Amino acid sequence: MLKKLVNIVVLIPVGVILIVLSVANRQSVTLALNPFRPEDSVLSVSAPFFVFLFLAVVVGLILGAAATWFSQGKYRRRARNEATEALKWHREAEKQRSQAEKLATQATLAAPQN
């Protein structure tokens, strides 16, 4: 519930701000990728300014997600190792349980009947 509330409180204002910026910045701008000759049209892109704003947001989201994913790698590896070990011990417990049941069955069959 708190996560939904935080998402609403954060995402709705961000969405409104992006919509307002995209409506206010519809004019075409040129992004020059050549710092020495900005007038060079080979390494420049012309588009409405809001396109560059949205691309910046998307690139930021992707870079943030990648950084988070890589920083949590050791925890995922640890969880994977612990899950494998838990599965191994679970199989061992099942094996021991079946052996105990087999021995109990044999013991009841071998016990003298009165």
Coordinates of C-alpha atoms in Angstrom, one line a residue:
M1 CA 0.0 0.0 0.0
L2 CA 2.8 2.4 0.9
K3 CA 4.7 1.5 -2.3
K4 CA 1.6 2.4 -4.4
L5 CA 1.2 5.7 -2.5
V6 CA 4.8 6.6 -3.1
N7 CA 4.6 5.7 -6.8
I8 CA 1.5 7.9 -7.1
V9 CA 3.1 10.8 -5.2
V10 CA 6.3 10.6 -7.3
L11 CA 5.2 9.3 -10.7
I12 CA 2.2 11.5 -11.3
P13 CA 4.1 14.8 -10.8
V14 CA 6.9 13.5 -12.9
G15 CA 4.5 12.6 -15.7
V16 CA 2.8 16.0 -15.4
I17 CA 6.1 17.8 -15.6
L18 CA 7.2 15.8 -18.6
I19 CA 3.9 16.5 -20.4
V20 CA 4.2 20.2 -19.6
L21 CA 7.8 20.3 -20.8
S22 CA 6.9 18.4 -24.0
V23 CA 4.1 20.8 -24.8
A24 CA 6.2 23.9 -24.0
N25 CA 9.3 22.7 -26.0
R26 CA 7.9 21.7 -29.4
Q27 CA 10.4 23.8 -31.3
S28 CA 13.0 21.9 -33.3
V29 CA 16.6 22.0 -32.0
T30 CA 19.8 20.6 -33.3
L31 CA 22.0 18.4 -31.2
A32 CA 25.5 18.7 -32.5
L33 CA 27.8 15.8 -31.7
N34 CA 31.0 17.4 -33.1
P35 CA 32.3 19.9 -30.5
F36 CA 34.9 21.3 -33.0
R37 CA 32.5 22.1 -35.9
P38 CA 29.0 22.4 -34.5
E39 CA 27.7 23.4 -38.0
D40 CA 28.7 20.0 -39.4
S41 CA 25.5 18.3 -40.4
V42 CA 27.0 14.8 -40.5
L43 CA 27.2 14.5 -36.7
S44 CA 24.1 16.5 -35.8
V45 CA 20.5 15.5 -35.2
S46 CA 17.5 17.9 -35.5
A47 CA 14.3 17.0 -33.6
P48 CA 11.8 18.7 -31.3
F49 CA 13.3 19.4 -27.9
F50 CA 10.9 17.1 -26.0
V51 CA 12.3 14.2 -27.9
F52 CA 15.7 14.9 -26.4
L53 CA 14.1 15.3 -23.0
F54 CA 12.4 11.9 -23.2
L55 CA 15.6 10.2 -24.5
A56 CA 17.5 11.6 -21.6
V57 CA 14.9 10.2 -19.2
V58 CA 14.9 6.8 -20.9
V59 CA 18.7 6.6 -21.0
G60 CA 18.8 7.6 -17.3
L61 CA 16.4 4.9 -16.4
I62 CA 18.3 2.3 -18.3
L63 CA 21.7 3.3 -16.8
G64 CA 20.2 3.4 -13.3
A65 CA 18.6 -0.1 -13.8
A66 CA 21.9 -1.5 -15.1
A67 CA 23.9 0.0 -12.2
T68 CA 21.4 -1.4 -9.7
W69 CA 21.5 -4.8 -11.4
F70 CA 25.3 -5.0 -11.4
S71 CA 25.6 -3.8 -7.8
Q72 CA 23.2 -6.5 -6.6
G73 CA 25.0 -9.3 -8.4
K74 CA 26.7 -10.6 -5.3
Y75 CA 23.4 -10.9 -3.5
R76 CA 21.8 -12.8 -6.4
R77 CA 24.9 -15.1 -6.6
R78 CA 24.6 -15.7 -2.8
A79 CA 20.9 -16.5 -3.1
R80 CA 21.5 -18.9 -6.0
N81 CA 24.2 -20.7 -4.0
E82 CA 22.1 -20.9 -0.9
A83 CA 19.1 -22.2 -2.9
T84 CA 21.3 -24.9 -4.4
E85 CA 22.6 -25.9 -1.0
A86 CA 19.0 -25.9 0.5
L87 CA 17.9 -28.1 -2.4
K88 CA 20.8 -30.5 -1.7
W89 CA 20.0 -30.7 2.0
H90 CA 16.3 -31.2 1.2
R91 CA 17.1 -34.1 -1.0
E92 CA 19.4 -35.5 1.7
A93 CA 16.6 -35.2 4.3
E94 CA 14.2 -37.0 1.9
K95 CA 16.7 -39.8 1.4
Q96 CA 17.3 -40.2 5.1
R97 CA 13.5 -40.1 5.8
S98 CA 12.9 -42.9 3.2
Q99 CA 15.7 -45.0 4.7
A100 CA 14.3 -44.5 8.2
E101 CA 10.8 -45.6 6.9
K102 CA 12.3 -48.6 5.2
L103 CA 14.2 -49.6 8.4
A104 CA 11.0 -49.0 10.5
T105 CA 9.0 -51.2 8.1
Q106 CA 11.7 -54.0 8.2
A107 CA 11.8 -53.7 12.0
T108 CA 8.0 -54.2 12.4
L109 CA 8.0 -57.1 10.0
A110 CA 11.0 -58.8 11.7
A111 CA 9.5 -58.3 15.2
P112 CA 8.0 -61.6 16.6
Q113 CA 4.3 -61.8 16.5
N114 CA 2.6 -62.9 19.8

